Each structure stands twice: as C-alpha cells, then as structure tokens.
Short mmCIF file of C-alpha atoms and ligand atoms in Angstrom, two decimals:
data_model
loop_
_atom_site.label_atom_id
_atom_site.label_comp_id
_atom_site.label_asym_id
_atom_site.label_seq_id
_atom_site.Cartn_x
_atom_site.Cartn_y
_atom_site.Cartn_z
CA MET A 1 117.41 94.62 -81.17
CA ILE A 2 118.03 96.05 -77.68
CA ASP A 3 121.14 98.07 -76.86
CA VAL A 4 122.19 98.92 -73.35
CA LYS A 5 124.45 101.98 -73.35
CA LEU A 6 126.27 102.71 -70.15
CA ASN A 7 128.35 105.76 -71.15
CA GLY A 8 126.39 107.94 -68.73
CA CYS A 9 127.25 105.68 -65.85
CA LYS A 10 131.04 105.50 -66.40
CA SER A 11 131.97 108.46 -64.19
CA PHE A 12 129.81 106.79 -61.34
CA VAL A 13 130.76 103.10 -61.72
CA ASP A 14 134.42 102.48 -62.49
CA ASP A 15 135.58 99.47 -64.55
CA SER A 16 136.65 97.40 -61.63
CA THR A 17 133.28 97.91 -59.81
CA MET A 18 131.43 96.98 -62.91
CA ASN A 19 133.54 93.87 -63.31
CA LEU A 20 132.84 92.90 -59.64
CA TYR A 21 129.10 93.26 -60.37
CA LEU A 22 129.36 91.34 -63.55
CA ASP A 23 130.91 88.52 -61.58
CA LYS A 24 128.00 88.63 -59.21
CA VAL A 25 125.52 88.69 -62.01
CA GLU A 26 127.27 85.63 -63.49
CA LYS A 27 126.50 83.74 -60.29
CA ALA A 28 122.88 84.98 -60.51
CA PHE A 29 122.72 83.80 -64.07
CA ASP A 30 123.85 80.28 -63.00
CA THR A 31 121.31 80.30 -60.19
CA LEU A 32 118.51 81.38 -62.57
CA MET A 33 119.37 79.08 -65.48
CA GLY A 34 120.13 76.17 -63.18
CA GLY A 35 116.81 76.60 -61.43
CA LYS A 36 118.63 76.70 -58.14
CA GLY A 37 117.41 79.91 -56.63
CA ALA A 38 114.49 81.01 -54.40
CA GLY A 39 111.22 80.87 -56.14
CA SER A 40 112.44 78.36 -58.68
CA ASP A 41 108.91 76.93 -58.98
CA TYR A 42 108.11 80.06 -60.95
CA LEU A 43 110.49 79.80 -63.87
CA GLY A 44 107.86 78.92 -66.47
CA TRP A 45 108.24 82.41 -68.05
CA LEU A 46 111.82 81.71 -69.05
CA ASP A 47 110.83 79.83 -72.19
CA LEU A 48 107.25 81.12 -72.58
CA PRO A 49 107.78 82.95 -75.88
CA SER A 50 109.11 79.86 -77.65
CA ARG A 51 106.79 77.50 -75.84
CA THR A 52 103.74 79.62 -76.67
CA LEU A 53 104.74 79.94 -80.32
CA ASP A 54 104.78 76.18 -80.50
CA SER A 55 101.46 75.74 -78.74
CA ASP A 56 97.84 76.21 -79.71
CA ILE A 57 97.40 79.26 -77.52
CA VAL A 58 97.66 81.70 -80.43
CA ALA A 59 94.95 79.69 -82.25
CA GLN A 60 92.71 79.62 -79.15
CA CYS A 61 93.02 83.38 -78.80
CA ASP A 62 92.32 83.77 -82.57
CA ARG A 63 89.07 81.76 -82.22
CA ILE A 64 87.89 84.13 -79.52
CA VAL A 65 88.76 87.14 -81.57
CA GLN A 66 86.78 85.65 -84.54
CA ARG A 67 83.83 84.81 -82.26
CA TRP A 68 83.59 88.37 -81.05
CA SER A 69 84.66 90.20 -84.19
CA LYS A 70 81.20 90.79 -85.60
CA ASN A 71 78.94 91.58 -82.68
CA ILE A 72 81.10 92.91 -79.82
CA ASP A 73 81.63 96.70 -79.35
CA VAL A 74 83.41 96.65 -76.07
CA VAL A 75 85.49 94.05 -74.18
CA VAL A 76 85.96 94.68 -70.48
CA VAL A 77 89.40 93.21 -69.48
CA ILE A 78 89.22 92.63 -65.74
CA GLY A 79 92.37 92.14 -63.78
CA ILE A 80 94.89 93.78 -61.42
CA GLY A 81 98.71 93.95 -61.25
CA GLY A 82 100.33 91.42 -63.58
CA SER A 83 96.85 90.39 -64.71
CA TYR A 84 96.28 93.53 -66.68
CA LEU A 85 99.46 95.69 -66.88
CA GLY A 86 101.19 93.72 -69.55
CA ALA A 87 98.21 93.78 -71.90
CA LYS A 88 97.31 97.44 -71.28
CA SER A 89 100.83 98.68 -71.50
CA PHE A 90 101.45 96.85 -74.85
CA ILE A 91 98.11 97.92 -76.31
CA GLU A 92 98.75 101.55 -75.42
CA ALA A 93 102.25 101.56 -76.83
CA VAL A 94 101.20 100.19 -80.25
CA SER A 95 97.85 101.96 -80.63
CA HIS A 96 97.02 105.29 -82.05
CA THR A 97 96.99 107.82 -79.24
CA PHE A 98 93.53 108.94 -80.27
CA ASP A 99 92.13 105.53 -81.07
CA VAL A 100 89.08 106.09 -78.86
CA GLN A 101 88.25 109.49 -80.30
CA LEU A 102 88.86 108.25 -83.88
CA ARG A 103 86.76 105.14 -83.22
CA ASN A 104 89.53 103.17 -84.96
CA TYR A 105 88.88 100.06 -82.97
CA ARG A 106 86.48 97.22 -82.86
CA PRO A 107 86.04 96.05 -80.25
CA GLN A 108 87.24 98.71 -77.82
CA ILE A 109 89.19 97.40 -74.83
CA VAL A 110 88.37 98.97 -71.45
CA TYR A 111 89.62 97.82 -68.04
CA ALA A 112 88.15 97.00 -64.73
CA GLY A 113 89.22 95.27 -61.47
CA HIS A 114 92.45 97.33 -61.10
CA ASN A 115 90.83 99.49 -58.47
CA MET A 116 87.81 99.26 -56.11
CA THR A 117 86.58 102.73 -56.89
CA GLU A 118 82.84 103.05 -56.91
CA ILE A 119 82.81 106.05 -59.16
CA TYR A 120 85.01 104.24 -61.76
CA LEU A 121 82.76 101.13 -61.82
CA ALA A 122 79.55 103.24 -61.95
CA ASP A 123 81.02 105.24 -64.87
CA LEU A 124 81.96 101.97 -66.62
CA LEU A 125 78.51 100.58 -66.14
CA ASP A 126 77.14 103.73 -67.72
CA PHE A 127 79.52 103.50 -70.59
CA ILE A 128 78.68 99.84 -71.49
CA LYS A 129 74.95 100.25 -71.04
CA GLN A 130 74.28 100.94 -74.76
CA LYS A 131 77.13 98.78 -76.10
CA SER A 132 77.43 95.14 -77.07
CA VAL A 133 79.71 93.88 -74.23
CA ALA A 134 81.96 90.91 -73.63
CA ALA A 135 84.43 90.36 -70.71
CA VAL A 136 87.78 88.76 -70.23
CA VAL A 137 88.42 88.17 -66.61
CA VAL A 138 92.06 87.50 -65.63
CA SER A 139 93.16 86.35 -62.20
CA LYS A 140 95.90 83.75 -61.58
CA SER A 141 94.77 82.99 -58.05
CA GLY A 142 91.14 83.50 -58.99
CA THR A 143 90.56 85.01 -55.57
CA THR A 144 91.79 88.62 -55.75
CA THR A 145 89.08 90.93 -54.38
CA GLU A 146 89.22 93.89 -56.85
CA PRO A 147 88.72 91.78 -60.00
CA ALA A 148 86.30 89.45 -58.33
CA VAL A 149 84.09 92.37 -57.36
CA ALA A 150 84.37 93.99 -60.79
CA PHE A 151 83.56 90.63 -62.38
CA ARG A 152 80.50 90.09 -60.35
CA LEU A 153 79.21 93.50 -61.54
CA ILE A 154 80.01 92.94 -65.17
CA ARG A 155 78.76 89.31 -65.11
CA ASN A 156 75.47 90.51 -63.61
CA HIS A 157 75.23 93.19 -66.23
CA ILE A 158 75.96 90.69 -69.08
CA GLU A 159 73.64 87.97 -67.74
CA GLY A 160 70.91 90.57 -67.05
CA ARG A 161 71.01 91.88 -70.58
CA TYR A 162 71.68 88.76 -72.60
CA GLY A 163 70.64 85.83 -70.35
CA LYS A 164 72.79 83.13 -68.92
CA GLU A 165 73.31 81.15 -72.08
CA GLU A 166 74.51 84.05 -74.21
CA ALA A 167 76.62 85.16 -71.30
CA ARG A 168 78.63 82.05 -71.79
CA ASN A 169 79.56 83.25 -75.33
CA ARG A 170 80.51 86.61 -73.92
CA ILE A 171 82.75 85.70 -71.03
CA VAL A 172 86.26 84.28 -71.05
CA ALA A 173 88.14 83.48 -67.90
CA ILE A 174 91.92 83.26 -67.72
CA THR A 175 93.11 81.70 -64.49
CA ASP A 176 94.88 78.77 -62.81
CA SER A 177 94.36 75.33 -64.38
CA SER A 178 92.76 73.92 -61.20
CA LYS A 179 92.59 76.27 -58.19
CA GLY A 180 90.64 79.30 -57.16
CA ALA A 181 86.98 80.57 -57.16
CA LEU A 182 87.28 81.85 -60.72
CA LYS A 183 88.20 78.36 -62.00
CA SER A 184 85.37 76.59 -60.12
CA MET A 185 82.86 79.24 -61.14
CA SER A 186 83.92 79.02 -64.80
CA ASP A 187 83.71 75.26 -64.84
CA LYS A 188 80.26 75.47 -63.23
CA GLU A 189 79.01 78.21 -65.58
CA GLY A 190 80.64 76.81 -68.67
CA TYR A 191 82.76 79.76 -69.56
CA THR A 192 85.64 79.42 -72.04
CA THR A 193 88.73 79.07 -69.80
CA LEU A 194 92.35 79.71 -70.72
CA VAL A 195 95.21 78.93 -68.40
CA ILE A 196 97.98 80.88 -66.79
CA PRO A 197 100.52 78.07 -66.15
CA ASP A 198 101.23 77.18 -62.53
CA ASN A 199 104.86 78.11 -62.89
CA VAL A 200 104.29 81.65 -64.16
CA GLY A 201 103.69 84.45 -61.74
CA GLY A 202 101.35 87.38 -62.54
CA ARG A 203 104.02 90.00 -63.36
CA TYR A 204 105.84 87.54 -65.72
CA SER A 205 102.50 86.55 -67.50
CA VAL A 206 102.46 88.93 -70.49
CA PHE A 207 103.33 86.10 -72.81
CA THR A 208 100.52 83.84 -71.58
CA SER A 209 96.90 84.29 -72.76
CA ALA A 210 96.60 86.94 -69.95
CA GLY A 211 98.51 89.26 -72.25
CA LEU A 212 97.90 87.66 -75.68
CA LEU A 213 94.12 87.56 -75.68
CA PRO A 214 93.54 91.26 -74.93
CA ILE A 215 96.39 92.15 -77.41
CA ALA A 216 94.77 90.00 -80.13
CA LEU A 217 91.28 91.44 -79.38
CA ALA A 218 92.71 95.00 -79.74
CA GLY A 219 93.76 93.90 -83.23
CA HIS A 220 97.58 93.62 -82.72
CA ASP A 221 99.97 90.89 -83.90
CA MET A 222 100.50 88.31 -81.14
CA LYS A 223 102.91 86.33 -83.35
CA ASP A 224 105.20 89.30 -84.05
CA PHE A 225 105.15 90.06 -80.32
CA LEU A 226 106.08 86.54 -79.49
CA GLU A 227 108.68 86.27 -82.23
CA GLY A 228 110.48 89.42 -80.78
CA ALA A 229 110.38 87.87 -77.38
CA ARG A 230 111.65 84.58 -78.60
CA ALA A 231 114.66 86.28 -80.26
CA MET A 232 115.37 88.02 -76.98
CA GLU A 233 114.87 84.73 -75.09
CA ARG A 234 117.59 83.15 -77.17
CA LYS A 235 119.95 86.07 -76.61
CA CYS A 236 119.34 86.39 -72.93
CA LYS A 237 119.84 82.77 -72.13
CA VAL A 238 123.34 82.61 -73.37
CA TRP A 239 125.96 83.79 -70.81
CA ASP A 240 127.94 86.79 -72.09
CA ARG A 241 129.16 89.74 -70.14
CA ASN A 242 127.88 91.94 -73.03
CA ASN A 243 124.38 90.38 -72.83
CA PRO A 244 122.18 93.47 -72.44
CA ALA A 245 120.29 92.01 -69.54
CA VAL A 246 123.53 91.09 -67.81
CA GLN A 247 124.92 94.63 -68.27
CA TYR A 248 121.69 96.21 -67.01
CA ALA A 249 121.50 93.97 -63.98
CA ALA A 250 125.14 94.59 -63.11
CA VAL A 251 124.99 98.33 -63.40
CA ARG A 252 121.80 98.83 -61.43
CA ASN A 253 123.20 96.69 -58.57
CA ALA A 254 126.47 98.59 -58.59
CA LEU A 255 124.60 101.88 -58.50
CA TYR A 256 122.26 100.64 -55.68
CA MET A 257 125.23 99.54 -53.58
CA SER A 258 126.95 102.89 -54.11
CA GLY A 259 123.94 104.62 -52.53
CA ARG A 260 121.45 105.21 -55.31
CA LYS A 261 118.18 104.09 -53.83
CA ILE A 262 115.82 105.17 -56.64
CA GLU A 263 115.70 104.18 -60.30
CA VAL A 264 113.87 106.48 -62.64
CA LEU A 265 112.76 104.90 -65.84
CA SER A 266 112.30 107.83 -68.17
CA ASN A 267 110.91 107.88 -71.70
CA PHE A 268 110.28 110.57 -74.31
CA ASN A 269 107.01 109.13 -75.61
CA PRO A 270 103.69 109.29 -73.86
CA ARG A 271 102.60 106.05 -75.41
CA LEU A 272 104.97 104.36 -72.96
CA VAL A 273 103.44 105.69 -69.82
CA MET A 274 101.69 102.34 -69.11
CA PHE A 275 104.81 100.48 -70.06
CA GLY A 276 106.39 102.30 -67.12
CA GLU A 277 103.54 101.08 -64.92
CA TRP A 278 104.32 97.45 -65.98
CA TRP A 279 108.04 97.95 -65.40
CA LYS A 280 107.37 99.46 -61.90
CA GLN A 281 105.32 96.41 -60.91
CA LEU A 282 107.94 94.02 -62.27
CA PHE A 283 110.84 95.55 -60.43
CA GLY A 284 109.00 96.79 -57.40
CA GLU A 285 107.38 93.51 -56.56
CA SER A 286 110.37 91.45 -57.54
CA GLU A 287 113.03 93.31 -55.63
CA GLY A 288 111.35 95.30 -52.89
CA LYS A 289 111.65 92.96 -49.97
CA ASP A 290 113.81 92.01 -47.03
CA GLY A 291 114.49 95.71 -46.45
CA LYS A 292 116.19 95.95 -49.88
CA GLY A 293 115.69 97.10 -53.36
CA LEU A 294 115.72 100.03 -55.69
CA PHE A 295 112.54 102.07 -55.59
CA PRO A 296 111.28 102.15 -59.22
CA VAL A 297 109.82 105.42 -60.43
CA THR A 298 108.85 106.53 -63.90
CA MET A 299 108.85 109.85 -65.65
CA THR A 300 107.66 110.85 -69.14
CA PHE A 301 109.71 113.56 -70.78
CA THR A 302 109.68 116.23 -72.04
CA THR A 303 106.41 116.64 -70.02
CA ASP A 304 107.99 115.87 -66.64
CA LEU A 305 111.10 118.02 -67.38
CA HIS A 306 108.75 120.84 -66.44
CA SER A 307 107.90 119.36 -63.11
CA LEU A 308 110.06 116.58 -61.51
CA GLY A 309 112.92 117.45 -63.88
CA GLN A 310 113.95 120.14 -61.43
CA TYR A 311 114.36 117.55 -58.70
CA MET A 312 116.20 115.21 -60.99
CA GLN A 313 118.71 117.97 -61.90
CA GLN A 314 119.36 119.44 -58.56
CA GLY A 315 117.53 117.63 -55.69
CA GLU A 316 119.05 114.94 -53.51
CA ARG A 317 121.48 112.67 -55.39
CA ILE A 318 119.69 109.46 -54.52
CA MET A 319 118.62 108.27 -57.91
CA PHE A 320 119.94 107.12 -61.19
CA GLU A 321 118.09 107.20 -64.47
CA THR A 322 117.39 104.53 -67.10
CA VAL A 323 116.30 106.14 -70.29
CA LEU A 324 113.97 104.01 -72.43
CA SER A 325 115.07 105.35 -75.79
CA ILE A 326 113.34 104.84 -79.16
CA ARG A 327 115.74 105.28 -82.05
CA GLN A 328 113.17 106.15 -84.72
CA SER A 329 109.83 107.59 -84.54
CA ASN A 330 107.04 105.73 -86.48
CA ARG A 331 105.48 108.93 -87.75
CA THR A 332 107.13 111.93 -89.31
CA ILE A 333 106.18 115.59 -89.15
CA VAL A 334 108.49 118.18 -90.62
CA LEU A 335 108.47 121.71 -89.43
CA ALA A 336 107.87 124.16 -92.24
CA THR A 337 109.58 127.54 -92.76
CA GLU A 338 107.44 130.63 -92.24
CA GLN A 339 108.33 133.77 -94.01
CA GLU A 340 107.60 136.05 -91.19
CA ASN A 341 109.06 133.82 -88.45
CA LEU A 342 107.02 135.44 -85.78
CA ASP A 343 107.54 132.65 -83.44
CA GLY A 344 111.27 132.56 -84.05
CA LEU A 345 111.22 128.84 -84.87
CA ASN A 346 112.70 129.01 -88.35
CA TYR A 347 116.00 127.63 -86.88
CA LEU A 348 114.02 124.38 -86.68
CA SER A 349 112.69 124.50 -90.30
CA GLY A 350 113.12 121.22 -92.18
CA LYS A 351 113.70 119.25 -88.92
CA THR A 352 111.26 116.60 -87.84
CA ILE A 353 109.59 116.78 -84.45
CA GLY A 354 111.29 113.43 -83.82
CA GLU A 355 114.74 114.99 -84.34
CA CYS A 356 113.90 117.76 -81.89
CA ASN A 357 112.70 115.14 -79.39
CA LYS A 358 115.95 113.24 -79.80
CA LYS A 359 117.98 116.42 -79.09
CA ALA A 360 115.80 116.96 -75.97
CA GLU A 361 116.72 113.37 -74.96
CA LEU A 362 120.43 113.95 -75.47
CA ALA A 363 120.40 117.31 -73.79
CA THR A 364 118.52 115.79 -70.81
CA ILE A 365 120.98 112.92 -70.47
CA GLN A 366 123.88 115.34 -70.63
CA ALA A 367 122.35 117.67 -68.01
CA HIS A 368 121.50 114.89 -65.69
CA VAL A 369 124.88 113.23 -65.84
CA GLU A 370 126.55 116.62 -65.28
CA GLY A 371 124.11 117.20 -62.45
CA GLY A 372 125.29 113.95 -60.77
CA VAL A 373 122.66 111.51 -62.03
CA PRO A 374 123.96 108.35 -63.62
CA CYS A 375 122.22 107.61 -66.83
CA ALA A 376 121.87 104.19 -68.46
CA VAL A 377 120.17 104.01 -71.84
CA ILE A 378 118.09 101.09 -73.09
CA GLU A 379 117.42 101.54 -76.82
CA ILE A 380 115.10 99.86 -79.25
CA ASN A 381 114.89 100.80 -82.98
CA ASN A 382 111.22 101.74 -83.05
CA ILE A 383 107.89 100.82 -81.44
CA THR A 384 106.69 97.57 -83.10
CA GLU A 385 105.07 94.48 -81.86
CA TYR A 386 108.35 92.61 -82.42
CA ASN A 387 110.67 95.13 -80.62
CA LEU A 388 108.23 95.41 -77.70
CA GLY A 389 108.16 91.66 -77.36
CA ALA A 390 111.90 91.71 -77.09
CA LEU A 391 111.77 94.61 -74.62
CA TYR A 392 109.28 92.87 -72.21
CA TYR A 393 111.35 89.72 -72.26
CA PHE A 394 114.59 91.71 -71.78
CA PHE A 395 113.21 93.45 -68.59
CA GLU A 396 111.85 90.16 -67.20
CA PHE A 397 115.13 88.42 -67.59
CA ALA A 398 117.15 91.41 -66.29
CA CYS A 399 114.80 91.70 -63.36
CA ALA A 400 115.26 88.03 -62.35
CA LEU A 401 119.02 88.38 -62.64
CA SER A 402 119.10 91.62 -60.76
CA ALA A 403 116.94 90.28 -57.89
CA TYR A 404 119.14 87.19 -57.48
CA THR A 405 122.28 89.44 -57.55
CA LEU A 406 120.60 91.50 -54.76
CA GLY A 407 119.88 88.36 -52.85
CA VAL A 408 116.06 88.34 -52.90
CA ASN A 409 113.44 85.98 -54.31
CA PRO A 410 112.21 87.65 -57.58
CA PHE A 411 109.10 85.62 -57.74
CA ASP A 412 107.16 86.10 -54.55
CA GLN A 413 105.31 89.17 -53.18
CA PRO A 414 104.66 88.56 -49.49
CA GLY A 415 104.14 92.24 -48.85
CA VAL A 416 101.11 92.32 -51.13
CA GLU A 417 99.41 89.81 -48.97
CA LEU A 418 99.45 91.90 -45.83
CA TYR A 419 96.99 94.59 -46.94
CA LYS A 420 94.74 91.83 -48.31
CA ARG A 421 94.58 90.09 -45.02
CA ASN A 422 93.81 93.27 -43.11
CA MET A 423 91.10 94.21 -45.69
CA PHE A 424 89.54 90.78 -45.42
CA THR A 425 89.41 91.15 -41.61
CA LEU A 426 87.85 94.61 -41.85
CA LEU A 427 85.30 93.49 -44.41
CA GLY A 428 84.34 90.38 -42.29
CA LYS A 429 85.47 87.75 -44.80
CA PRO A 430 84.77 84.24 -43.35
CA GLY A 431 88.00 82.87 -41.85
CA PHE A 432 89.59 86.20 -41.13
CA VAL A 433 89.23 87.22 -37.50
CA ASN A 434 90.02 90.59 -36.05
CA ASN A 435 92.65 89.91 -33.34
CA LYS A 436 93.16 93.56 -32.35
O1 PA5 B 1 102.72 89.65 -59.85
C1 PA5 B 1 101.77 89.22 -59.22
O2 PA5 B 1 101.85 88.01 -58.98
C2 PA5 B 1 100.71 90.08 -58.69
O3 PA5 B 1 100.98 91.42 -58.88
C3 PA5 B 1 99.43 89.73 -59.31
O4 PA5 B 1 99.49 89.84 -60.69
C4 PA5 B 1 98.25 90.46 -58.77
O5 PA5 B 1 98.26 90.50 -57.31
C5 PA5 B 1 96.91 89.91 -59.27
O6 PA5 B 1 96.77 88.61 -58.81
P1 PA5 B 1 95.78 87.56 -59.50
O7 PA5 B 1 96.14 87.44 -60.87
O8 PA5 B 1 95.99 86.29 -58.74
O9 PA5 B 1 94.41 88.14 -59.35
#
C-alpha cells in the first residue's frame, strides 16, 4: 500500500544510527499508543477511520449531498489550516486538472476563510453572484477570525438572496460539539451542524466531517478514502521496525540530528501541490516548537527542477528530500514517431509520458544523492481515494511518532496563538488590551 524506501539515505545514515533512532521511535510508539505523551487529550484521530466507517457520519454527509445535488451550483467551503487543507488537498489530487474549465462538476467547490484578503473575497462575491450558492463553514474552535469574517460575508449574501429560512437549507456548520461562537450561532439560527470531536485537532481532522463532507460534495468516494485509511490504521498500530511510519519517523529524526534542518517533500505530479500544503501544516505545526523541528518545504518537479532544483543540487547541504512517488499514472499518453523527427524526439517514440516522468524522478534522486542530499522515497501505487486515505493516515501517524521522538507535543500549536492575540489587540477586540 505504502512503501518507504531508504536506499538514498544509506550513505548518510549508517545502520547503527538508524537502529539507534528505531529504538527511540519504539519508545515514542509506546508513548503514543499508551496515551502517555504530551497532548494525549488529542488522540481521537488514531482510530478515526475505523470509528467513522462504523458511525453514521458517512450517511449524514450523504444526506447533505443529496439535499444540494439538484439546486446548488457552488459550495463555498470556509475554513483555514486543518479546517480546509485536508479537503482541498484530497479534492485536487483526485479531480481532473481542468475540472473547472470542463465544467465537470456539480456543485463546484470554492474556498474562503483561508486568508483575509479583500480582493479575494470581493472576487468570490462577484463569482457567486449569479450562482446558486451553499456554504460549509468549518472551524473547530468556532472563533478563528479569518473564517468567521468570510462566513459573515457569505451568510449575509445567502440570507440577502434567499431569506433566512432558505439560508438554513444552504448552510452547514462543522465545529465543536458545545463550544465556540460558531456552535452557538448555528444552534440559534438552526443550521445543520456536524461535529469535529473534542479529541481531534484541526490538522488531524481530514477523516472527520471537516474533510469528508467537502470530499463527498465534490463527488468523491468517502468510503474508499476511509477504507484506505483504515487499512493503514491497522498497519501503523502494530509495532514493527519495518512499519513504514516507524521507518520514516526514524530516518527523519536521524537526519535532523545529523544537521539537516530542512525537509523537502517533492512530487512529480502537480495534482499533489495542495497535498504538500497539508503535509507542511501537519509537520510544521506538530514539530516546530521549543526551538526544534525540521522546516518542511515542498517542491513540485519537474517544474521546480528549473528553479529551486539548482539550490537542491548545489546549495547549502542543510536539507534532505522525501520524494512522494506515484508508481503508476492513472492516464496514458504515448509519444508517436514522426518521420521527419525535426524535434529530435524519436528516441522517445513508443514511450509514455509517465515513463519519461519516472526517469526524471530516478534521475533527480540519483543527482540529489550524488550532490549530498539524502533522499527517502514514499511510494503509493497510484492516485486513488483508497491509496490517498492510506497516505494521509500514514503521515499523521508518522508525524505523531516523529514529534514524540523529537521530544515535542505533536498536538498543540502555541505559536499560532501569538499572532492572533496581537491582531485582536490591534483590531480592538473586547478583552484584548494594548499593553505596549
Ligand atoms: O491544526 C490546527 O489545529 C490549526 O491549524 C487549525 O486547524 C486552524 O488554526 C483553524 O482553527 P479552527 O478550526 O479552530 O478555526
């Protein structure tokens, strides 16, 4: 399902160092599975795939999909960080690249609340003006400013156009079971409300309705996604030094302690750009604290081989690379032979573009390893709902293990709160006083 290949790390991490880190990860594994570590109130994600498959969440999401299937053109998914990245990254990975231009969809999913940019929101309001609109607002805390501001705008738009009663049919809130402004507003206004469980943090919430409802609305198979995750859940939870999450957590800690401060997650498929954004949040927020942590960066090749590839090859040797590799392409295009061969490409005749991309991947790994960049490879067979489900769970599990190995709490994000407090003070939010 998922293979972690560490050949490209062998000349940088010798066997005894790897064994030392596998021992450390074993302790982290016991801490995680025993619920004994920092942040252990937030371990609800550990069995989310199996728990969700056995619950009525899939049916709840299906009912909303049915309700909106006939009359809604556009769903605005409002959220920031873990409250939108899982859904958006999955939808982009499995959707046709030109879905929007091909008008393949119904409804179309667009996003808001992940920035506070006036021009973006004004453009969005222009876009939805002539469309039949619904909204899914996602906020675990129910108090985050960016989605709250966007929701006020979209709610006013929906209520203004359709009236308060119809707005109730067109708004779904996904939030905490009891706390926060979004929960109290939803109760008062009578919005359909789905819950992000108390013990699941934002960046671990892709298998809650925060991820599942937008995925289902975009027409993708929630069950396959959850089945893939459940298979991975079962695999990850059994201690084994060859467990892929264990291997990955061990090697990245070994490389970090040997002076590599940056991890580049590279892929060779532009549909995975947003997946990289999800991964950055997961690892950046989980590990970057207490003056520690790998800095997570993403690159999409071959595109970035013509920009940051130069730095990767010959710049400071402060990074290692994790290649997110897709064994098989879902589409096939074969290059034809041309009699005149004016472009000199006949040496590629009969090859698929996917084969050429694979050779680019192998060539890149070889060049980077030779250039002093350790390369780990994480491989899935192809991009399907099932395999992606496994991949998201794999990274969540590996991240928790890795953070405990590093000695930090994987489940808090105290740094994120600091800018929020300053912004509230500057904006004059009641209760936030300027002490300067
Ligand atoms: O991982 C996290 O917990 C955060 O990144 C949150 O997802 C993000 O800050 C959004 O928070 P909320 O869902 O409470 O609006």
